[in-house]
Short mmCIF file of N, CA and C and ligand atoms in Angstrom, two decimals:
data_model
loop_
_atom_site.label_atom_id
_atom_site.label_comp_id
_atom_site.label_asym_id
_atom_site.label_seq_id
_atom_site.Cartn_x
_atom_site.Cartn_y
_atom_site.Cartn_z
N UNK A 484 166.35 83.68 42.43
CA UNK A 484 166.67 83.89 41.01
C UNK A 484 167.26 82.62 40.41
N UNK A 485 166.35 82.41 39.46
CA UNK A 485 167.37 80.84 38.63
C UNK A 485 168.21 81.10 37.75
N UNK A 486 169.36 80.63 37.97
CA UNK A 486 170.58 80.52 37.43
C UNK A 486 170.04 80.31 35.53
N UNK A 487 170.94 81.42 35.09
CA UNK A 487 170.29 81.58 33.11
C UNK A 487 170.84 80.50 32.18
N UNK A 488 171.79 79.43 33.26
CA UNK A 488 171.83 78.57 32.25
C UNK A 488 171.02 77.15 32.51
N UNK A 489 170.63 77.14 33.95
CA UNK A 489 169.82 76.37 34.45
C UNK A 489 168.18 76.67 33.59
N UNK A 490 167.88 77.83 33.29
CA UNK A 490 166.74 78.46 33.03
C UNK A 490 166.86 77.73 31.39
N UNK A 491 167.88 78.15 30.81
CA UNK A 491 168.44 77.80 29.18
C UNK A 491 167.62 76.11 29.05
N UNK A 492 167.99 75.44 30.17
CA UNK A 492 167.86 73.91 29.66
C UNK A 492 165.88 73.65 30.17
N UNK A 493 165.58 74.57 31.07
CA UNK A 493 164.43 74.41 31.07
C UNK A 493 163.48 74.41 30.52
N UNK A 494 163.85 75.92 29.31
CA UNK A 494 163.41 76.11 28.34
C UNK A 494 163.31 74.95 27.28
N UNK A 495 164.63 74.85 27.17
CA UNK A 495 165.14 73.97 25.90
C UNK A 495 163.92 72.34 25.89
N UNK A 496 164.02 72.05 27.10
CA UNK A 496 163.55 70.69 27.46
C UNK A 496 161.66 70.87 27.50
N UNK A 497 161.42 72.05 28.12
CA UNK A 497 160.05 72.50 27.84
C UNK A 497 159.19 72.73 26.19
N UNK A 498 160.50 73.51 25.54
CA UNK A 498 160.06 73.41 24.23
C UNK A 498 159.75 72.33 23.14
N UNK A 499 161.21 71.56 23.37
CA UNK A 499 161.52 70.56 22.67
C UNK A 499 161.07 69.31 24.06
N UNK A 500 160.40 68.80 24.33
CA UNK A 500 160.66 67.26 25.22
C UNK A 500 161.22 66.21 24.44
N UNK A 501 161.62 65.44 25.22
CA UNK A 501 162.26 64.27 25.03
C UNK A 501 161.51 63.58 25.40
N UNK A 502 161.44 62.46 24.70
CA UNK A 502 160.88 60.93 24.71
C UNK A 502 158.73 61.60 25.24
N UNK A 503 159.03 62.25 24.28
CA UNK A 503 157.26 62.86 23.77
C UNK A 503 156.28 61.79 22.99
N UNK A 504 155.31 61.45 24.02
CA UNK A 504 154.97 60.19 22.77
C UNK A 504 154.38 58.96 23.61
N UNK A 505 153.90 58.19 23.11
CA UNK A 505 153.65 56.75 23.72
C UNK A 505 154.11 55.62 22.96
N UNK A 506 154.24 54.36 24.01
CA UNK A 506 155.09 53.75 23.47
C UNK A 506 153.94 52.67 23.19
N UNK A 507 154.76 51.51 22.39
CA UNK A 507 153.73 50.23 21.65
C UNK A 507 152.96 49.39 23.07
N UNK A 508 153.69 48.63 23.77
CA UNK A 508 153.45 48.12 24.47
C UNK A 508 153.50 48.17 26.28
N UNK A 509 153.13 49.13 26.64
CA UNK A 509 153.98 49.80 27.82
C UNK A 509 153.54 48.26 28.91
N UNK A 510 154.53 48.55 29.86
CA UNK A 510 154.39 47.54 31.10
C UNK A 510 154.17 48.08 32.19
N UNK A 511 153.70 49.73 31.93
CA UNK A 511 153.28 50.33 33.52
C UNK A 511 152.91 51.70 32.57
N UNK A 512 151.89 52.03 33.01
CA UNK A 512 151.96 53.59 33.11
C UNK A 512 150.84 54.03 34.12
N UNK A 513 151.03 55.56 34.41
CA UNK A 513 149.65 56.39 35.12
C UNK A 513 150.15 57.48 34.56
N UNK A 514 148.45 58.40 35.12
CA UNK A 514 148.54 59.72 35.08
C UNK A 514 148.05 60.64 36.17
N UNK A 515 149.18 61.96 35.94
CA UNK A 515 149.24 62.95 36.78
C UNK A 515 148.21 64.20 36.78
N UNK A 516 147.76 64.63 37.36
CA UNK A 516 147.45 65.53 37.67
C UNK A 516 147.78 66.73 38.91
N UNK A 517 148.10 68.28 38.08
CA UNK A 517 148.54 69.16 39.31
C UNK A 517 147.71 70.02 39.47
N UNK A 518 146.57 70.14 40.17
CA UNK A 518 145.23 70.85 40.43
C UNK A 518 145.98 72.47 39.82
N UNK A 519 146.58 72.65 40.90
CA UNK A 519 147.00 73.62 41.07
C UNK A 519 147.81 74.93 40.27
N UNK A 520 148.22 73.99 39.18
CA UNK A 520 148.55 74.84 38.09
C UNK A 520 147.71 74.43 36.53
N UNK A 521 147.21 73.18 36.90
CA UNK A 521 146.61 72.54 35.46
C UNK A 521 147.56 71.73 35.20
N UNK A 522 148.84 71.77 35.58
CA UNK A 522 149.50 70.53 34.93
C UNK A 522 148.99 68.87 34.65
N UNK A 523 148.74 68.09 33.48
CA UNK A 523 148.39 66.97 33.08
C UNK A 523 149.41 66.20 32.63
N UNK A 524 149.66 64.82 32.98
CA UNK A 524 151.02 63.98 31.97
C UNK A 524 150.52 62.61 32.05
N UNK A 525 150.46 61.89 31.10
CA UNK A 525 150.51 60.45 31.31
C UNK A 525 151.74 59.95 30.87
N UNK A 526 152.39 58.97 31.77
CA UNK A 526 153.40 58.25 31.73
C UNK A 526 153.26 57.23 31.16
N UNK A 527 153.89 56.55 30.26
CA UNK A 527 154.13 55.16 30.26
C UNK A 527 156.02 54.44 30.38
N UNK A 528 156.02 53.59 30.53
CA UNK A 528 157.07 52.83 30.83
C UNK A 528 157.32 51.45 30.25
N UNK A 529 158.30 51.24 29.89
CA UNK A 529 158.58 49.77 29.37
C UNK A 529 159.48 49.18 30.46
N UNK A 530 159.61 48.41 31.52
CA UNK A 530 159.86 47.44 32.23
C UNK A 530 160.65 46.05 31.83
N UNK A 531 161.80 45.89 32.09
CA UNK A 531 162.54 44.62 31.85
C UNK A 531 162.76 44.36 33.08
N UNK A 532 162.69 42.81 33.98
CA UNK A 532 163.43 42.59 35.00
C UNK A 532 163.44 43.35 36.05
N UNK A 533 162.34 44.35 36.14
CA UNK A 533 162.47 45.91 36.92
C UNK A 533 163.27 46.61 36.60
N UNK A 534 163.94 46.75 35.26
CA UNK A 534 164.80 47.94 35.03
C UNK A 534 163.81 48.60 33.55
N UNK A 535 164.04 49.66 34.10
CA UNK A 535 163.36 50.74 32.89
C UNK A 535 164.38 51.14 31.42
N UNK A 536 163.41 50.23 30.65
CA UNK A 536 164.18 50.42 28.81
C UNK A 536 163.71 51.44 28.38
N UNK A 537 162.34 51.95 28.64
CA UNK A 537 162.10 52.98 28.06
C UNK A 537 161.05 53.96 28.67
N UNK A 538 160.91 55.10 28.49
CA UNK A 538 159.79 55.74 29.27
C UNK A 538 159.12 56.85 27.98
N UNK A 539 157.94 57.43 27.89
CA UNK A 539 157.44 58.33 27.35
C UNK A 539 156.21 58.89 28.14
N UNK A 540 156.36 60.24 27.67
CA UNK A 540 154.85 61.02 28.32
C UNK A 540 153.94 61.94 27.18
N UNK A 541 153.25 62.17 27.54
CA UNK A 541 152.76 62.90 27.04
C UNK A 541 151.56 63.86 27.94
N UNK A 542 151.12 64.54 27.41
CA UNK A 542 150.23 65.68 28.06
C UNK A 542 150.10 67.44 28.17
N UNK A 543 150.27 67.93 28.78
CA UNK A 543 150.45 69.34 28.27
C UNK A 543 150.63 70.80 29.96
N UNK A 544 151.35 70.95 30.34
CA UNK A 544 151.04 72.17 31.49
C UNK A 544 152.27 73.26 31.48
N UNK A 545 152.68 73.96 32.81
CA UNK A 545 153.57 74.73 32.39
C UNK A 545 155.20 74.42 32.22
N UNK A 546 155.73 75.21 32.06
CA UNK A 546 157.32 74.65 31.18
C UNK A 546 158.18 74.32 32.27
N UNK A 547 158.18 73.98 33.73
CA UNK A 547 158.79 73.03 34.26
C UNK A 547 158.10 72.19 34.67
N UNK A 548 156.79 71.94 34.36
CA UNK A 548 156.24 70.52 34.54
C UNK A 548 156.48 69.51 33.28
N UNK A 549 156.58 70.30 32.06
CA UNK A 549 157.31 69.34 30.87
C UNK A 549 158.83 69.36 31.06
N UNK A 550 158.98 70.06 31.25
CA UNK A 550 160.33 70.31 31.54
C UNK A 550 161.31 68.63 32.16
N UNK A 551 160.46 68.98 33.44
CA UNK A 551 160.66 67.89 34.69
C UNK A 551 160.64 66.51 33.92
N UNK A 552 159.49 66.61 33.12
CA UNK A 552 159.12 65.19 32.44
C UNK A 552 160.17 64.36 32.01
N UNK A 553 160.15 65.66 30.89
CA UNK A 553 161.33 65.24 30.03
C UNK A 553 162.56 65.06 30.33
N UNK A 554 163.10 65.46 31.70
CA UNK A 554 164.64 65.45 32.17
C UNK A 554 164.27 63.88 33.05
N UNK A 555 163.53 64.28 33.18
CA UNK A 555 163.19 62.81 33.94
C UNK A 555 163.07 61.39 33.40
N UNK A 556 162.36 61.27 31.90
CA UNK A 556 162.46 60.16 30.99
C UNK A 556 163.89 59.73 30.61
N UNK A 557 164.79 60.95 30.44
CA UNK A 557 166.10 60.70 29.82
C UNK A 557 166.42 60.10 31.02
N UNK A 558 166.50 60.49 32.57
CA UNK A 558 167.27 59.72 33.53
C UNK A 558 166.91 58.41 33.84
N UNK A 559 165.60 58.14 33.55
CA UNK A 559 165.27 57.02 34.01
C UNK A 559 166.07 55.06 33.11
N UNK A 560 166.29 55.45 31.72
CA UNK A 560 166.57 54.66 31.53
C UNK A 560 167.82 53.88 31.86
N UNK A 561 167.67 52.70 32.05
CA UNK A 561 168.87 51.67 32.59
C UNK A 561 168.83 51.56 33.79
N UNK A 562 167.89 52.57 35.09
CA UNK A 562 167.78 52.56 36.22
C UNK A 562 167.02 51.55 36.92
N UNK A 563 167.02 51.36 38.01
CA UNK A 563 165.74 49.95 38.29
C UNK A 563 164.51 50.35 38.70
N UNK A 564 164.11 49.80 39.51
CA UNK A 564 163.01 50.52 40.21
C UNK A 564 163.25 51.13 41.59
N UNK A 565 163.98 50.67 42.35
CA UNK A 565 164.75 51.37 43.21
C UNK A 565 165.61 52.48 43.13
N UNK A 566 166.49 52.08 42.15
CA UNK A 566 167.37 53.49 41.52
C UNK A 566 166.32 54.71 41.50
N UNK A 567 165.22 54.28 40.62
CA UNK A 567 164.06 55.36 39.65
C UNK A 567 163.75 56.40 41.35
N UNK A 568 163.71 55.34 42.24
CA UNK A 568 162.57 55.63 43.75
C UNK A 568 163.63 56.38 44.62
N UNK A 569 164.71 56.14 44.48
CA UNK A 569 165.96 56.96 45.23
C UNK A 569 166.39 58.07 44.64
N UNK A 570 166.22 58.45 43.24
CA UNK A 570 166.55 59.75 42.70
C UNK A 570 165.37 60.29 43.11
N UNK A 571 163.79 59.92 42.81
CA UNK A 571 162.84 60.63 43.64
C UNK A 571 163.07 61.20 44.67
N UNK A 572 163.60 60.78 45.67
CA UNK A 572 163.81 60.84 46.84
C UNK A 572 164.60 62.09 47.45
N UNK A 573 165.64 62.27 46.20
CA UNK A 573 166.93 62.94 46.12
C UNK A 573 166.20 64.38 45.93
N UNK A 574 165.31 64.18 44.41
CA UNK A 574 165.15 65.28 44.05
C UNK A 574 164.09 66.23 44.71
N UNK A 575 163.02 65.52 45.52
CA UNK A 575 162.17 66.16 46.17
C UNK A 575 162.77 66.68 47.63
N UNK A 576 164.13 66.50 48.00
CA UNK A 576 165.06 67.03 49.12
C UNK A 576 165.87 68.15 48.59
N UNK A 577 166.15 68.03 47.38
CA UNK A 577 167.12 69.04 46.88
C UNK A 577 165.50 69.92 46.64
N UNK A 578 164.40 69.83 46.50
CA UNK A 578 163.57 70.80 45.85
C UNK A 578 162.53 71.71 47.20
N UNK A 579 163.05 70.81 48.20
CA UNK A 579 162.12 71.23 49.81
C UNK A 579 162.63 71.52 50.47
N UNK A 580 164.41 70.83 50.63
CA UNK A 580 165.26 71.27 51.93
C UNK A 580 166.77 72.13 51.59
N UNK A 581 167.13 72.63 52.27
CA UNK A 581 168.70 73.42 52.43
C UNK A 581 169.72 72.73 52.34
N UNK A 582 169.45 71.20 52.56
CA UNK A 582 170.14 70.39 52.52
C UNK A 582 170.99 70.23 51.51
N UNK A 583 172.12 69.73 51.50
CA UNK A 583 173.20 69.53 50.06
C UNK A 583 172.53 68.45 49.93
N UNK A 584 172.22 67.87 48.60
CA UNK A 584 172.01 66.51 48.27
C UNK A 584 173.54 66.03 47.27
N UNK A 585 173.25 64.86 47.53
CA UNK A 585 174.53 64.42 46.62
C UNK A 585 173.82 64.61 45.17
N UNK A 586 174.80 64.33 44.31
CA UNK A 586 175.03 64.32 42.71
C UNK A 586 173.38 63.93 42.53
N UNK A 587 173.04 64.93 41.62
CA UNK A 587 171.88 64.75 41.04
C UNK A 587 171.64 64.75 38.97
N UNK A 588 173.23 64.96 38.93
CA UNK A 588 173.25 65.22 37.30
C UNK A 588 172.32 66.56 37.02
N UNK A 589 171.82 66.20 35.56
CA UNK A 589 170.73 67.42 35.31
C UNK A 589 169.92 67.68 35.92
N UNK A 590 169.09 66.70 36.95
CA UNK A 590 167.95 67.53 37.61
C UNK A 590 168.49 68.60 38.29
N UNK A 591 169.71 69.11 38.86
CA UNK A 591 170.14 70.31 39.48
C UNK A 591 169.75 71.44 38.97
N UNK A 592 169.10 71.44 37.81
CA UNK A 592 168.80 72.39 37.10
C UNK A 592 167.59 73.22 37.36
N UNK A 593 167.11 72.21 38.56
CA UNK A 593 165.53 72.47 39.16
C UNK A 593 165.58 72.76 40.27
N UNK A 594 167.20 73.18 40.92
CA UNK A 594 167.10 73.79 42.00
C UNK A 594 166.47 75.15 42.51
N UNK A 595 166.82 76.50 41.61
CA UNK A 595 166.24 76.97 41.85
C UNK A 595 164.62 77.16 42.46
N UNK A 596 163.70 76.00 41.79
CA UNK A 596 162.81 75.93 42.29
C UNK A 596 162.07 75.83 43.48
N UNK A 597 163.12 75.77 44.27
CA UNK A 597 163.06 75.70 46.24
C UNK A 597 163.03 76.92 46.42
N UNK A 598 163.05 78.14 45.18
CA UNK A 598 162.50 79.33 46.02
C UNK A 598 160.84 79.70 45.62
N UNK A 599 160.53 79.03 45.13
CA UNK A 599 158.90 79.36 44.42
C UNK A 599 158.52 77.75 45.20
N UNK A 600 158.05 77.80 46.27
CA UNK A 600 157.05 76.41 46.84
C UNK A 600 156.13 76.35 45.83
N UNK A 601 155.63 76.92 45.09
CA UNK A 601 153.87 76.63 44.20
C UNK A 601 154.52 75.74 43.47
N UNK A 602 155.67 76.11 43.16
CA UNK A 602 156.10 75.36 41.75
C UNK A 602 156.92 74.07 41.70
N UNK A 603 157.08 73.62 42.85
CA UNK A 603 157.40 72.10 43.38
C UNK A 603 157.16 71.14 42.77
N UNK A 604 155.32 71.37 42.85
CA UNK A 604 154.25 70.59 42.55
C UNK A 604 154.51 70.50 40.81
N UNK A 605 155.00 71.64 40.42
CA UNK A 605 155.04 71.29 38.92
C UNK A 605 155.93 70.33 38.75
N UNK A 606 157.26 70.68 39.44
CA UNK A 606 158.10 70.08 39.27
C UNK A 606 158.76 68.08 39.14
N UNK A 607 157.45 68.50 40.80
CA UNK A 607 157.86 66.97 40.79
C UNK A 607 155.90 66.05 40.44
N UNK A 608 155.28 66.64 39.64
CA UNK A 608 154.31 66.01 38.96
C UNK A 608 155.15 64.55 38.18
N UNK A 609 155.93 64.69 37.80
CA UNK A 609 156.34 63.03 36.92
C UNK A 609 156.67 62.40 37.78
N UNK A 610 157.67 62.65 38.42
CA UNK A 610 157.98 61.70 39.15
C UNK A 610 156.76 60.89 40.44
N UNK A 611 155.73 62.03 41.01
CA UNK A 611 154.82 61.22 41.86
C UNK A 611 154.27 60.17 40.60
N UNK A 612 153.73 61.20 39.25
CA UNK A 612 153.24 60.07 38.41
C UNK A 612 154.13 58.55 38.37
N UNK A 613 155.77 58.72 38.18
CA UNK A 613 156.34 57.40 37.98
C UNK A 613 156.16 56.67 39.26
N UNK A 614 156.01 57.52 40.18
CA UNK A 614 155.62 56.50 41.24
C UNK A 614 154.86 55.65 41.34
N UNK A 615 153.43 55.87 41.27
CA UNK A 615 152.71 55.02 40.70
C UNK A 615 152.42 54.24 39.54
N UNK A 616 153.20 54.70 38.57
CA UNK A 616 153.48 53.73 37.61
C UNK A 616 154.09 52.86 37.90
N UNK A 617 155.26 52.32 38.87
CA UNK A 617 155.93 51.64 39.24
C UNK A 617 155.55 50.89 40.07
N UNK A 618 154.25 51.41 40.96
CA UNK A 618 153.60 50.77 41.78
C UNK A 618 152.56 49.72 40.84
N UNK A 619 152.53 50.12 39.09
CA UNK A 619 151.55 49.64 38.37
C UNK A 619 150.12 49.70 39.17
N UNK A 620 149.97 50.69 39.02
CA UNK A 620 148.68 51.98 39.49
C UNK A 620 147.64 52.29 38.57
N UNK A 621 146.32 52.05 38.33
CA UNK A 621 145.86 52.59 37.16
C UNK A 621 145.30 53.68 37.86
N UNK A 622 145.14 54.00 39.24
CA UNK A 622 144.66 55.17 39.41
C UNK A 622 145.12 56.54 39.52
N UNK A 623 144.23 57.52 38.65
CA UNK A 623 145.27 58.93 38.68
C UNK A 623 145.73 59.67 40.16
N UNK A 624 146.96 60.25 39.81
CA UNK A 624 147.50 60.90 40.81
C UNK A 624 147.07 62.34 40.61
N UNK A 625 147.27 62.53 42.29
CA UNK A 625 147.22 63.78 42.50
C UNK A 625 148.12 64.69 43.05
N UNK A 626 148.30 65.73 42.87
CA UNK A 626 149.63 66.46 43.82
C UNK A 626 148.76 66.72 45.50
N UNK A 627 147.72 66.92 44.84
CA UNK A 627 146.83 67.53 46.43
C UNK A 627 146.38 65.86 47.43
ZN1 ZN B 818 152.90 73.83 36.57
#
């Protein structure tokens, strides 16, 4: 059962996204694909020095795959590329294992989701996408 205020921001962030949109000049982007539910997103990214100024997505699937997006664009900025690759890291442990993870800020909000496995894949659709954006990837991702 997901916690109703965890559920509140899922909504909120699903309805409304943040940083919805593409940007002028991006310095990385790809796109996602999640067979499995239909989820679609293309990322883009603006790149300084390897630190991320700005991020936007766009695309369309279910409300924690925008969800994810969008909690995810807001965290990314000011982070590096390492930072970006270690919260990955974090959040796909807090979303697969029993494990305590340390401080995750808002993505905690996506814990619940370690009880629905299908919905992982929604979850962490942006972030495999930023992965390869970071890798500056033009080829699409897949969850499968
Ligand atoms: Zn989905």
């Amino acid at each position: 059962m997901i916690d109703d205020l965890y559920q509140e921001v899922i909504l909120d962030h699903s309805k409304r996204p943040r940083n919805f949109g593409s940007l002028e000049n991006p310095s990385a982007h790809a796109e996602g694909f999640n067979p499995l539910c239909g989820d679609r997103l293309t990322l883009e990214l603006k790149l300084d020095n390897g630190i991320v100024q700005d991020a936007r997505f766009k695309g369309a699937g279910c409300a924690i795959s925008v969800a994810s997006a969008s909690l995810m664009t807001e965290m990314l900025k000011g982070k590096t590329r390492e930072e970006a690759e270690q919260l990955f890291d974090k959040f796909h442990q807090m979303l697969t294992t029993d494990a305590a993870v340390p401080e995750l800020g808002k993505l905690a909000v996506f814990s619940g989701v370690r009880e629905f496995p299908a919905r992982v894949k929604c979850a962490t659709l942006a972030w495999h996408t930023l992965h390869a954006a970071l890798q500056n990837s033009e080829e699409r991702v897949s969850t499968e």
